[in-house]
mmCIF file of C-alpha atoms in Angstrom:
data_model
loop_
_atom_site.group_PDB
_atom_site.id
_atom_site.type_symbol
_atom_site.label_atom_id
_atom_site.label_comp_id
_atom_site.label_asym_id
_atom_site.label_seq_id
_atom_site.Cartn_x
_atom_site.Cartn_y
_atom_site.Cartn_z
ATOM 1 C CA MET A 1 107.158 68.882 92.055
ATOM 2 C CA LYS A 2 110.335 70.353 94.037
ATOM 3 C CA LEU A 3 109.737 71.925 97.254
ATOM 4 C CA ARG A 4 111.507 75.085 96.473
ATOM 5 C CA GLU A 5 108.886 75.169 93.690
ATOM 6 C CA PHE A 6 106.026 75.061 96.108
ATOM 7 C CA ILE A 7 107.252 77.350 99.009
ATOM 8 C CA ALA A 8 108.093 80.005 96.175
ATOM 9 C CA PRO A 9 104.570 81.596 95.837
ATOM 10 C CA PHE A 10 104.495 81.729 99.952
ATOM 11 C CA GLU A 11 107.652 83.560 100.190
ATOM 12 C CA ALA A 12 107.189 85.916 97.527
ATOM 13 C CA TYR A 13 103.600 86.673 99.515
ATOM 14 C CA CYS A 14 105.208 85.956 103.305
ATOM 15 C CA PRO A 15 109.341 86.739 103.082
ATOM 16 C CA LYS A 16 111.060 85.336 106.075
ATOM 17 C CA GLU A 17 112.603 88.517 106.484
ATOM 18 C CA LEU A 18 109.116 89.946 108.091
ATOM 19 C CA ALA A 19 110.017 87.455 111.098
ATOM 20 C CA LEU A 20 110.563 89.195 114.306
ATOM 21 C CA GLU A 21 113.952 89.150 115.573
ATOM 22 C CA LYS A 22 115.497 85.783 116.660
ATOM 23 C CA ASP A 23 112.786 83.910 115.064
ATOM 24 C CA PHE A 24 112.755 81.020 112.915
ATOM 25 C CA CYS A 25 111.011 81.033 109.324
ATOM 26 C CA GLY A 26 111.655 78.469 106.850
ATOM 27 C CA LEU A 27 112.770 74.610 105.986
ATOM 28 C CA GLN A 28 113.584 73.234 109.513
ATOM 29 C CA ILE A 29 113.749 69.405 108.264
ATOM 30 C CA GLY A 30 114.592 68.203 104.931
ATOM 31 C CA SER A 31 115.448 69.338 101.468
ATOM 32 C CA LEU A 32 114.553 72.376 99.060
ATOM 33 C CA ASP A 33 115.163 69.718 96.211
ATOM 34 C CA ALA A 34 112.914 67.177 97.877
ATOM 35 C CA GLU A 35 110.263 66.102 95.507
ATOM 36 C CA ILE A 36 106.532 67.006 96.863
ATOM 37 C CA GLN A 37 103.510 65.186 96.055
ATOM 38 C CA LYS A 38 101.411 65.251 99.602
ATOM 39 C CA VAL A 39 101.034 68.237 101.983
ATOM 40 C CA LEU A 40 99.878 68.468 105.475
ATOM 41 C CA PHE A 41 99.162 71.752 107.080
ATOM 42 C CA THR A 42 99.259 72.307 110.628
ATOM 43 C CA LEU A 43 99.683 74.338 113.498
ATOM 44 C CA ASP A 44 101.718 72.077 115.669
ATOM 45 C CA VAL A 45 104.050 69.162 114.800
ATOM 46 C CA ARG A 46 103.693 66.850 117.727
ATOM 47 C CA PRO A 47 104.048 62.973 117.519
ATOM 48 C CA GLN A 48 100.400 62.216 116.721
ATOM 49 C CA VAL A 49 100.572 64.601 113.585
ATOM 50 C CA VAL A 50 103.780 63.149 112.399
ATOM 51 C CA GLU A 51 101.938 59.476 112.677
ATOM 52 C CA GLU A 52 99.392 60.915 110.214
ATOM 53 C CA ALA A 53 101.667 62.233 108.012
ATOM 54 C CA ILE A 54 103.119 58.888 107.740
ATOM 55 C CA ARG A 55 99.772 57.200 107.539
ATOM 56 C CA ILE A 56 98.598 59.613 104.509
ATOM 57 C CA GLY A 57 101.851 59.844 102.845
ATOM 58 C CA ALA A 58 102.821 63.433 103.307
ATOM 59 C CA ASP A 59 106.024 64.563 102.042
ATOM 60 C CA LEU A 60 105.889 67.816 103.630
ATOM 61 C CA ILE A 61 104.462 68.856 106.947
ATOM 62 C CA PHE A 62 103.460 72.926 106.422
ATOM 63 C CA ALA A 63 103.683 74.195 110.506
ATOM 64 C CA LYS A 64 103.307 77.538 112.149
ATOM 65 C CA HIS A 65 105.147 76.460 115.279
ATOM 66 C CA ALA A 66 108.501 74.992 114.784
ATOM 67 C CA PRO A 67 109.312 71.499 116.038
ATOM 68 C CA ILE A 68 112.628 72.430 116.867
ATOM 69 C CA PHE A 69 112.668 74.994 119.465
ATOM 70 C CA ARG A 70 114.871 74.174 122.014
ATOM 71 C CA PRO A 71 118.200 72.860 121.497
ATOM 72 C CA ILE A 72 118.348 68.477 120.822
ATOM 73 C CA ASN A 73 120.798 66.892 122.918
ATOM 74 C CA GLN A 74 119.892 63.556 121.400
ATOM 75 C CA LEU A 75 118.181 61.714 118.817
ATOM 76 C CA THR A 76 116.760 58.359 120.267
ATOM 77 C CA ASP A 77 113.536 56.381 120.418
ATOM 78 C CA ASN A 78 113.468 56.458 124.038
ATOM 79 C CA ASN A 79 111.196 59.254 124.593
ATOM 80 C CA PRO A 80 107.984 60.491 122.213
ATOM 81 C CA GLN A 81 109.527 64.096 121.227
ATOM 82 C CA SER A 82 112.922 62.593 119.963
ATOM 83 C CA LYS A 83 111.288 59.538 118.482
ATOM 84 C CA MET A 84 108.955 62.065 116.583
ATOM 85 C CA PHE A 85 112.169 63.562 114.869
ATOM 86 C CA LEU A 86 113.693 59.958 113.866
ATOM 87 C CA ASP A 87 110.492 59.288 112.146
ATOM 88 C CA ILE A 88 110.405 62.234 110.393
ATOM 89 C CA LEU A 89 113.764 61.748 108.976
ATOM 90 C CA GLN A 90 113.210 57.943 108.423
ATOM 91 C CA ASN A 91 109.920 58.401 106.331
ATOM 92 C CA HIS A 92 111.732 61.241 104.180
ATOM 93 C CA ILE A 93 109.160 63.946 105.702
ATOM 94 C CA ASN A 94 110.283 67.773 105.444
ATOM 95 C CA VAL A 95 108.953 70.458 107.465
ATOM 96 C CA TYR A 96 108.624 73.743 106.721
ATOM 97 C CA VAL A 97 107.502 76.897 109.338
ATOM 98 C CA ALA A 98 106.083 79.961 108.680
ATOM 99 C CA HIS A 99 105.895 81.747 112.687
ATOM 100 C CA THR A 100 105.794 85.587 113.488
ATOM 101 C CA ASN A 101 106.385 86.274 109.610
ATOM 102 C CA ILE A 102 102.773 84.981 108.928
ATOM 103 C CA ASP A 103 101.617 87.127 111.992
ATOM 104 C CA VAL A 104 103.169 90.014 110.426
ATOM 105 C CA VAL A 105 102.117 89.796 106.645
ATOM 106 C CA ALA A 106 99.142 91.589 105.430
ATOM 107 C CA ASP A 107 96.768 89.207 104.737
ATOM 108 C CA GLY A 108 98.220 86.950 107.419
ATOM 109 C CA LEU A 109 96.927 85.254 110.299
ATOM 110 C CA ASN A 110 96.018 88.547 112.479
ATOM 111 C CA ASP A 111 94.284 89.899 109.564
ATOM 112 C CA TRP A 112 92.154 86.549 109.255
ATOM 113 C CA PHE A 113 91.268 86.849 112.890
ATOM 114 C CA CYS A 114 89.910 90.336 112.151
ATOM 115 C CA GLU A 115 88.129 88.539 109.111
ATOM 116 C CA VAL A 116 86.176 86.100 111.142
ATOM 117 C CA LEU A 117 85.556 88.671 114.006
ATOM 118 C CA GLY A 118 83.982 91.232 111.741
ATOM 119 C CA LEU A 119 86.573 94.110 112.150
ATOM 120 C CA ASN A 120 86.656 97.194 109.921
ATOM 121 C CA GLU A 121 89.136 99.999 108.957
ATOM 122 C CA VAL A 122 91.952 97.462 110.316
ATOM 123 C CA GLU A 123 95.395 98.892 111.315
ATOM 124 C CA ILE A 124 98.712 97.767 112.315
ATOM 125 C CA LEU A 125 98.978 97.163 116.558
ATOM 126 C CA GLN A 126 102.453 97.659 116.710
ATOM 127 C CA LYS A 127 105.198 98.604 113.806
ATOM 128 C CA THR A 128 108.024 96.153 113.445
ATOM 129 C CA GLN A 129 110.102 97.799 110.635
ATOM 130 C CA THR A 130 109.321 100.384 108.016
ATOM 131 C CA LYS A 131 111.133 99.691 104.639
ATOM 132 C CA SER A 132 112.055 102.319 101.954
ATOM 133 C CA LEU A 133 110.625 102.124 98.744
ATOM 134 C CA LYS A 134 112.500 102.354 95.174
ATOM 135 C CA LYS A 135 111.019 102.953 91.674
ATOM 136 C CA LEU A 136 112.936 100.435 89.211
ATOM 137 C CA ILE A 137 112.197 101.452 85.287
ATOM 138 C CA VAL A 138 113.721 98.963 82.846
ATOM 139 C CA TYR A 139 113.554 99.184 79.095
ATOM 140 C CA VAL A 140 113.703 95.889 77.355
ATOM 141 C CA PRO A 141 112.588 94.417 73.797
ATOM 142 C CA ARG A 142 108.995 93.717 73.472
ATOM 143 C CA THR A 143 110.044 89.655 72.601
ATOM 144 C CA HIS A 144 111.702 89.625 76.178
ATOM 145 C CA ALA A 145 109.362 91.645 78.459
ATOM 146 C CA ASP A 146 107.256 88.692 79.518
ATOM 147 C CA GLN A 147 110.546 86.775 80.737
ATOM 148 C CA LEU A 148 111.814 90.252 82.462
ATOM 149 C CA ARG A 149 108.825 90.763 84.432
ATOM 150 C CA GLN A 150 108.717 87.044 85.663
ATOM 151 C CA ALA A 151 112.329 86.700 86.535
ATOM 152 C CA LEU A 152 112.367 90.527 88.383
ATOM 153 C CA GLY A 153 108.682 89.274 90.031
ATOM 154 C CA GLU A 154 110.361 86.382 91.302
ATOM 155 C CA ALA A 155 113.451 88.531 92.775
ATOM 156 C CA LYS A 156 110.797 90.690 94.601
ATOM 157 C CA ALA A 157 110.257 93.142 92.327
ATOM 158 C CA GLY A 158 106.775 94.559 92.357
ATOM 159 C CA MET A 159 105.555 93.554 96.142
ATOM 160 C CA LEU A 160 103.042 96.015 97.320
ATOM 161 C CA GLY A 161 100.648 94.947 100.186
ATOM 162 C CA ASN A 162 98.554 91.868 99.446
ATOM 163 C CA TYR A 163 100.044 91.582 96.030
ATOM 164 C CA HIS A 164 103.049 90.580 94.067
ATOM 165 C CA HIS A 165 104.682 90.449 90.658
ATOM 166 C CA MET A 166 103.109 94.374 90.075
ATOM 167 C CA SER A 167 104.339 96.001 87.365
ATOM 168 C CA TYR A 168 103.543 98.915 84.983
ATOM 169 C CA THR A 169 104.280 98.858 81.144
ATOM 170 C CA SER A 170 104.065 101.451 78.468
ATOM 171 C CA ASN A 171 105.164 100.643 74.563
ATOM 172 C CA GLY A 172 107.865 102.646 72.556
ATOM 173 C CA GLN A 173 110.903 102.467 70.314
ATOM 174 C CA GLY A 174 114.478 102.191 71.574
ATOM 175 C CA ARG A 175 116.879 103.625 69.344
ATOM 176 C CA PHE A 176 120.578 103.375 69.605
ATOM 177 C CA ILE A 177 123.982 102.790 67.331
ATOM 178 C CA PRO A 178 126.316 100.290 68.702
ATOM 179 C CA SER A 179 130.034 101.136 68.669
ATOM 180 C CA VAL A 180 132.230 98.910 67.053
ATOM 181 C CA GLN A 181 133.617 97.682 70.371
ATOM 182 C CA ALA A 182 129.933 96.497 71.213
ATOM 183 C CA ASN A 183 128.613 93.271 70.734
ATOM 184 C CA PRO A 184 125.064 93.873 70.289
ATOM 185 C CA THR A 185 121.973 91.649 70.697
ATOM 186 C CA ILE A 186 120.291 93.326 67.984
ATOM 187 C CA GLY A 187 121.537 95.628 65.476
ATOM 188 C CA GLN A 188 125.006 96.300 63.329
ATOM 189 C CA ALA A 189 128.227 98.389 64.364
ATOM 190 C CA GLU A 190 127.545 101.896 63.564
ATOM 191 C CA GLN A 191 124.466 101.561 62.254
ATOM 192 C CA LEU A 192 121.242 102.933 63.855
ATOM 193 C CA SER A 193 118.650 100.273 65.461
ATOM 194 C CA ILE A 194 114.910 101.106 66.107
ATOM 195 C CA VAL A 195 113.308 98.403 68.434
ATOM 196 C CA ALA A 196 109.917 97.882 69.454
ATOM 197 C CA GLU A 197 110.491 97.833 73.289
ATOM 198 C CA GLU A 198 108.480 98.191 76.501
ATOM 199 C CA LYS A 199 109.082 100.479 79.397
ATOM 200 C CA VAL A 200 108.533 98.261 82.446
ATOM 201 C CA GLU A 201 107.924 99.811 86.129
ATOM 202 C CA PHE A 202 108.285 98.260 89.249
ATOM 203 C CA ILE A 203 107.905 99.444 93.116
ATOM 204 C CA VAL A 204 110.866 97.485 94.991
ATOM 205 C CA GLU A 205 111.881 97.422 98.308
ATOM 206 C CA ASN A 206 115.190 99.176 99.144
ATOM 207 C CA GLN A 207 116.400 95.763 100.901
ATOM 208 C CA TYR A 208 115.423 93.499 97.415
ATOM 209 C CA LEU A 209 117.169 96.038 94.998
ATOM 210 C CA PRO A 210 120.541 94.561 94.633
ATOM 211 C CA SER A 211 119.558 90.952 94.108
ATOM 212 C CA VAL A 212 116.763 92.680 91.752
ATOM 213 C CA LEU A 213 119.372 94.441 89.621
ATOM 214 C CA GLN A 214 121.539 91.238 89.825
ATOM 215 C CA THR A 215 118.793 89.431 88.073
ATOM 216 C CA MET A 216 117.820 92.230 85.698
ATOM 217 C CA TYR A 217 121.080 92.030 84.398
ATOM 218 C CA ARG A 218 121.029 88.076 84.232
ATOM 219 C CA VAL A 219 118.197 88.086 82.313
ATOM 220 C CA HIS A 220 117.945 90.951 79.807
ATOM 221 C CA PRO A 221 118.837 90.185 76.440
ATOM 222 C CA TYR A 222 120.717 93.677 75.795
ATOM 223 C CA GLU A 223 124.648 93.811 76.619
ATOM 224 C CA GLU A 224 124.166 97.121 78.416
ATOM 225 C CA PRO A 225 120.691 97.426 79.799
ATOM 226 C CA ALA A 226 118.951 101.054 80.073
ATOM 227 C CA PHE A 227 117.502 101.337 83.486
ATOM 228 C CA GLU A 228 116.935 104.032 86.140
ATOM 229 C CA VAL A 229 115.850 103.824 89.917
ATOM 230 C CA TYR A 230 114.308 106.539 91.733
ATOM 231 C CA ASP A 231 113.782 106.961 95.585
ATOM 232 C CA LEU A 232 110.021 107.626 96.237
ATOM 233 C CA ASN A 233 109.108 110.322 97.999
ATOM 234 C CA PRO A 234 107.651 109.160 101.620
ATOM 235 C CA ALA A 235 105.038 111.770 101.425
ATOM 236 C CA SER A 236 103.897 109.461 98.173
ATOM 237 C CA ASN A 237 103.861 106.107 99.946
ATOM 238 C CA GLY A 238 107.653 106.259 99.533
ATOM 239 C CA THR A 239 107.535 103.769 102.657
ATOM 240 C CA LYS A 240 106.136 100.643 103.712
ATOM 241 C CA VAL A 241 105.445 99.772 107.114
ATOM 242 C CA GLU A 242 105.069 96.279 108.604
ATOM 243 C CA GLY A 243 103.872 95.060 112.222
ATOM 244 C CA ILE A 244 102.695 92.405 114.720
ATOM 245 C CA GLY A 245 99.050 92.636 115.753
ATOM 246 C CA ARG A 246 95.946 94.428 114.377
ATOM 247 C CA ILE A 247 93.263 96.770 115.620
ATOM 248 C CA GLY A 248 90.129 97.598 114.078
ATOM 249 C CA HIS A 249 86.213 98.636 114.555
ATOM 250 C CA LEU A 250 83.486 96.640 114.674
ATOM 251 C CA ALA A 251 80.344 97.336 112.212
ATOM 252 C CA GLU A 252 78.427 98.325 115.412
ATOM 253 C CA PRO A 253 78.760 98.730 119.056
ATOM 254 C CA LEU A 254 78.383 95.341 120.908
ATOM 255 C CA GLU A 255 77.804 94.823 124.414
ATOM 256 C CA LEU A 256 80.805 93.008 126.260
ATOM 257 C CA SER A 257 78.349 89.462 126.882
ATOM 258 C CA THR A 258 77.760 89.630 123.149
ATOM 259 C CA PHE A 259 80.996 90.224 121.759
ATOM 260 C CA ILE A 260 82.181 87.162 123.955
ATOM 261 C CA ASP A 261 80.192 84.855 122.275
ATOM 262 C CA ARG A 262 80.884 86.322 118.964
ATOM 263 C CA VAL A 263 84.605 85.432 119.730
ATOM 264 C CA LYS A 264 83.684 81.919 121.276
ATOM 265 C CA SER A 265 81.760 81.393 118.255
ATOM 266 C CA ALA A 266 84.227 82.844 115.769
ATOM 267 C CA PHE A 267 86.978 80.352 117.515
ATOM 268 C CA HIS A 268 84.927 77.614 118.575
ATOM 269 C CA LEU A 269 85.384 77.834 122.466
ATOM 270 C CA LYS A 270 83.632 76.638 124.997
ATOM 271 C CA HIS A 271 85.424 78.943 127.456
ATOM 272 C CA LEU A 272 87.613 81.754 127.405
ATOM 273 C CA LYS A 273 89.699 84.206 129.995
ATOM 274 C CA VAL A 274 88.420 87.570 130.776
ATOM 275 C CA ILE A 275 90.532 90.143 132.422
ATOM 276 C CA LYS A 276 88.499 93.224 133.192
ATOM 277 C CA ALA A 277 88.159 95.651 136.687
ATOM 278 C CA SER A 278 85.312 94.848 138.831
ATOM 279 C CA HIS A 279 83.129 98.159 137.867
ATOM 280 C CA ILE A 280 83.314 97.238 134.329
ATOM 281 C CA SER A 281 80.078 95.488 133.492
ATOM 282 C CA LYS A 282 79.130 92.549 131.015
ATOM 283 C CA ARG A 283 76.998 95.556 129.132
ATOM 284 C CA GLN A 284 79.871 97.701 128.429
ATOM 285 C CA LEU A 285 79.798 98.694 124.786
ATOM 286 C CA ILE A 286 82.645 97.602 122.573
ATOM 287 C CA SER A 287 83.652 99.258 119.608
ATOM 288 C CA LYS A 288 87.099 99.001 119.213
ATOM 289 C CA VAL A 289 89.294 95.816 119.011
ATOM 290 C CA ALA A 290 92.872 94.930 119.159
ATOM 291 C CA ILE A 291 93.947 91.398 118.622
ATOM 292 C CA CYS A 292 97.267 89.440 118.098
ATOM 293 C CA GLY A 293 97.620 85.451 117.897
ATOM 294 C CA GLY A 294 99.793 83.620 120.187
ATOM 295 C CA SER A 295 101.559 84.778 123.319
ATOM 296 C CA ALA A 296 101.395 88.880 122.849
ATOM 297 C CA GLU A 297 100.459 90.240 126.278
ATOM 298 C CA LYS A 298 103.141 92.669 126.262
ATOM 299 C CA LEU A 299 101.349 94.560 123.131
ATOM 300 C CA TYR A 300 98.249 95.541 125.714
ATOM 301 C CA ARG A 301 100.012 98.833 126.175
ATOM 302 C CA ASP A 302 99.865 99.143 122.585
ATOM 303 C CA ALA A 303 96.275 98.503 122.321
ATOM 304 C CA LEU A 304 95.425 100.731 125.305
ATOM 305 C CA ALA A 305 97.846 103.654 123.251
ATOM 306 C CA LYS A 306 95.247 103.377 120.274
ATOM 307 C CA GLY A 307 92.195 103.219 122.154
ATOM 308 C CA ALA A 308 91.230 99.726 122.258
ATOM 309 C CA ASP A 309 88.365 98.609 124.257
ATOM 310 C CA VAL A 310 89.127 95.291 123.978
ATOM 311 C CA TYR A 311 92.365 93.012 123.472
ATOM 312 C CA ILE A 312 92.731 89.603 122.624
ATOM 313 C CA THR A 313 95.521 87.292 122.903
ATOM 314 C CA GLY A 314 96.877 84.159 124.390
ATOM 315 C CA ASP A 315 98.762 82.904 127.552
ATOM 316 C CA VAL A 316 98.314 86.171 129.744
ATOM 317 C CA TYR A 317 100.868 85.833 132.526
ATOM 318 C CA TYR A 318 99.041 85.991 136.289
ATOM 319 C CA HIS A 319 100.799 89.127 137.506
ATOM 320 C CA THR A 320 100.540 90.977 133.772
ATOM 321 C CA ALA A 321 96.782 90.413 134.123
ATOM 322 C CA HIS A 322 96.618 92.752 137.312
ATOM 323 C CA ASP A 323 98.615 95.119 135.411
ATOM 324 C CA MET A 324 96.034 94.925 132.318
ATOM 325 C CA GLN A 325 92.907 94.835 135.149
ATOM 326 C CA GLU A 326 94.463 98.162 136.647
ATOM 327 C CA SER A 327 94.939 99.531 133.418
ATOM 328 C CA GLY A 328 91.025 99.576 132.630
ATOM 329 C CA LEU A 329 91.530 97.674 129.573
ATOM 330 C CA ILE A 330 89.179 94.307 128.890
ATOM 331 C CA VAL A 331 91.527 91.430 127.840
ATOM 332 C CA LEU A 332 90.270 88.300 126.788
ATOM 333 C CA ASP A 333 92.339 85.117 126.744
ATOM 334 C CA PRO A 334 90.985 82.774 124.443
ATOM 335 C CA GLY A 335 94.533 80.746 124.507
ATOM 336 C CA HIS A 336 97.170 79.784 122.065
ATOM 337 C CA HIS A 337 95.515 77.246 120.198
ATOM 338 C CA ILE A 338 93.035 79.958 118.119
ATOM 339 C CA GLU A 339 96.104 80.045 115.727
ATOM 340 C CA VAL A 340 94.725 76.795 114.280
ATOM 341 C CA LEU A 341 92.875 79.106 112.022
ATOM 342 C CA PHE A 342 96.620 79.008 110.299
ATOM 343 C CA ALA A 343 96.253 75.366 108.701
ATOM 344 C CA ASP A 344 92.936 76.319 106.777
ATOM 345 C CA LYS A 345 93.262 79.695 105.513
ATOM 346 C CA LEU A 346 96.746 78.698 104.346
ATOM 347 C CA LYS A 347 95.413 75.745 102.513
ATOM 348 C CA GLU A 348 92.898 77.947 100.858
ATOM 349 C CA LYS A 349 95.764 80.355 99.497
ATOM 350 C CA TYR A 350 97.696 77.098 97.992
ATOM 351 C CA GLU A 351 94.679 75.685 96.583
ATOM 352 C CA GLN A 352 94.724 78.869 94.172
ATOM 353 C CA TRP A 353 98.142 78.580 93.450
ATOM 354 C CA LYS A 354 97.893 75.193 92.702
ATOM 355 C CA THR A 355 94.949 75.728 90.323
ATOM 356 C CA ALA A 356 96.927 78.942 88.990
ATOM 357 C CA ASN A 357 100.123 76.967 88.461
ATOM 358 C CA LYS A 358 98.503 73.703 87.513
ATOM 359 C CA TRP A 359 100.150 71.735 90.024
ATOM 360 C CA GLN A 360 99.430 68.259 90.430
ATOM 361 C CA VAL A 361 100.007 67.973 94.487
ATOM 362 C CA ASP A 362 97.574 66.851 97.333
ATOM 363 C CA LEU A 363 96.844 69.432 100.126
ATOM 364 C CA MET A 364 95.371 68.186 103.240
ATOM 365 C CA VAL A 365 94.862 70.044 106.879
ATOM 366 C CA SER A 366 95.641 68.007 109.994
ATOM 367 C CA THR A 367 92.771 66.418 111.882
ATOM 368 C CA VAL A 368 94.567 66.080 114.900
ATOM 369 C CA ASN A 369 93.789 68.320 117.695
ATOM 370 C CA THR A 370 97.589 69.523 119.472
ATOM 371 C CA ASP A 371 95.268 71.759 121.907
ATOM 372 C CA PRO A 372 96.992 70.473 125.224
ATOM 373 C CA PHE A 373 94.366 71.910 127.712
ATOM 374 C CA GLU A 374 91.113 70.540 128.410
ATOM 375 C CA ILE A 375 88.670 72.581 130.585
ATOM 376 C CA ILE A 376 86.918 70.298 133.022
#
C-alpha cells in the first residue's frame, strides 16, 4: 500500500492543523507514494531505533518526536546522529511525525494518560483554538450517495470529537426540469424529472468548507448540485474547542502517597520528582488531577486556575519548581519518557484501521528504550 493511504485515517482523526504554532507534524523523510509493508512505532528516532528498523525491514518509522528538530549542517558518517540520517535514506525508510497534534486531539496522548490514571470528567487544560462549525446539506441521487459520503468524509466533512465520516441521511424525491441549455445527467430538456434522492447532512469545520465544497462539485453527478450551508448557533454546539493538557477527577480521593504509587505503576517508574510546599503532608487528599505530557511546566498556572490538587508534567526547570512550590500546587515530574505510551496506543488504533480496511501491512512497536536518563 502507499504511504499516503496508510496515513489517511490518522490525519482524518488527528489533523496536522491541531499542532501548536511552529511545531512540525507530518511526513519528515520520504515520499507519500512510497510502498509500505512494515511499520515501526516509536517515541524517538534514535540510531538504535533506525538499526532496529533496518533489521526488521521496516519501510516506515512512525514517531512522536521529530528526528530533525535543529538545522542539519552536514550529512556524513563521522558521528552517530548524522550517520543515522544516511542510514534512513540509504535504506529507503520513511519517517512520519505526530507531535503536538497528538497531544491536542481528543482521544490522543493526554486522554490516554487520563485513562491509565483513572481520571473521570476530563476537560481540556488550556484552550489552543476554537473553530466555528457549519452545517452542509447536499441533495444527491441515491445511486451516488455512498460515493459522495465517502469523498466528503475524506475531505474532512463530518468530523466531531472522536468521530469522522459522520453524516445523517433522509430519503426523498428530487424534481427538476432541465432547460434547453442544460446538460443533465438525468432527464431530458423541458421535461419534468423525478429522481430518488438522499438528503445528506454533515457538520464541517469552517476551515475545511472550501475544500469540502470543491470535492462536492467534483464527485457530484449533477451539473448543478443542490446544497445548503448554514452557520451553527454557538449556543447549540456551533463551536469546537481544541486544547493541550487535560484535567479530571479521581473516582475517589486518594492520599498523595497512594496517588504517587499509582502514577509510578501506571508509567512503570521506579522514581519520580515531587514538588510541594514543606507543610503539605503525603497524607494530603488528592481529588482533581491535571496532566500534560512532554515539557509543559508553563501550564501549571492553568492547573492552579482550574483547581487542580496535582499537576503532572515532565522536565520541570529548577527555578520554575520554586514558583510551583510557592503557589501551593503539588507537581509530579515523571520525566518526558512517559510519552512512550504513544507507540502502543497508536498501534492499537492502526490495528483497528488495518482490520476495517483489510490492509496487508505489519505493525510493530520498537523494543528500544530511548530514555536517556538512568537513576542510580
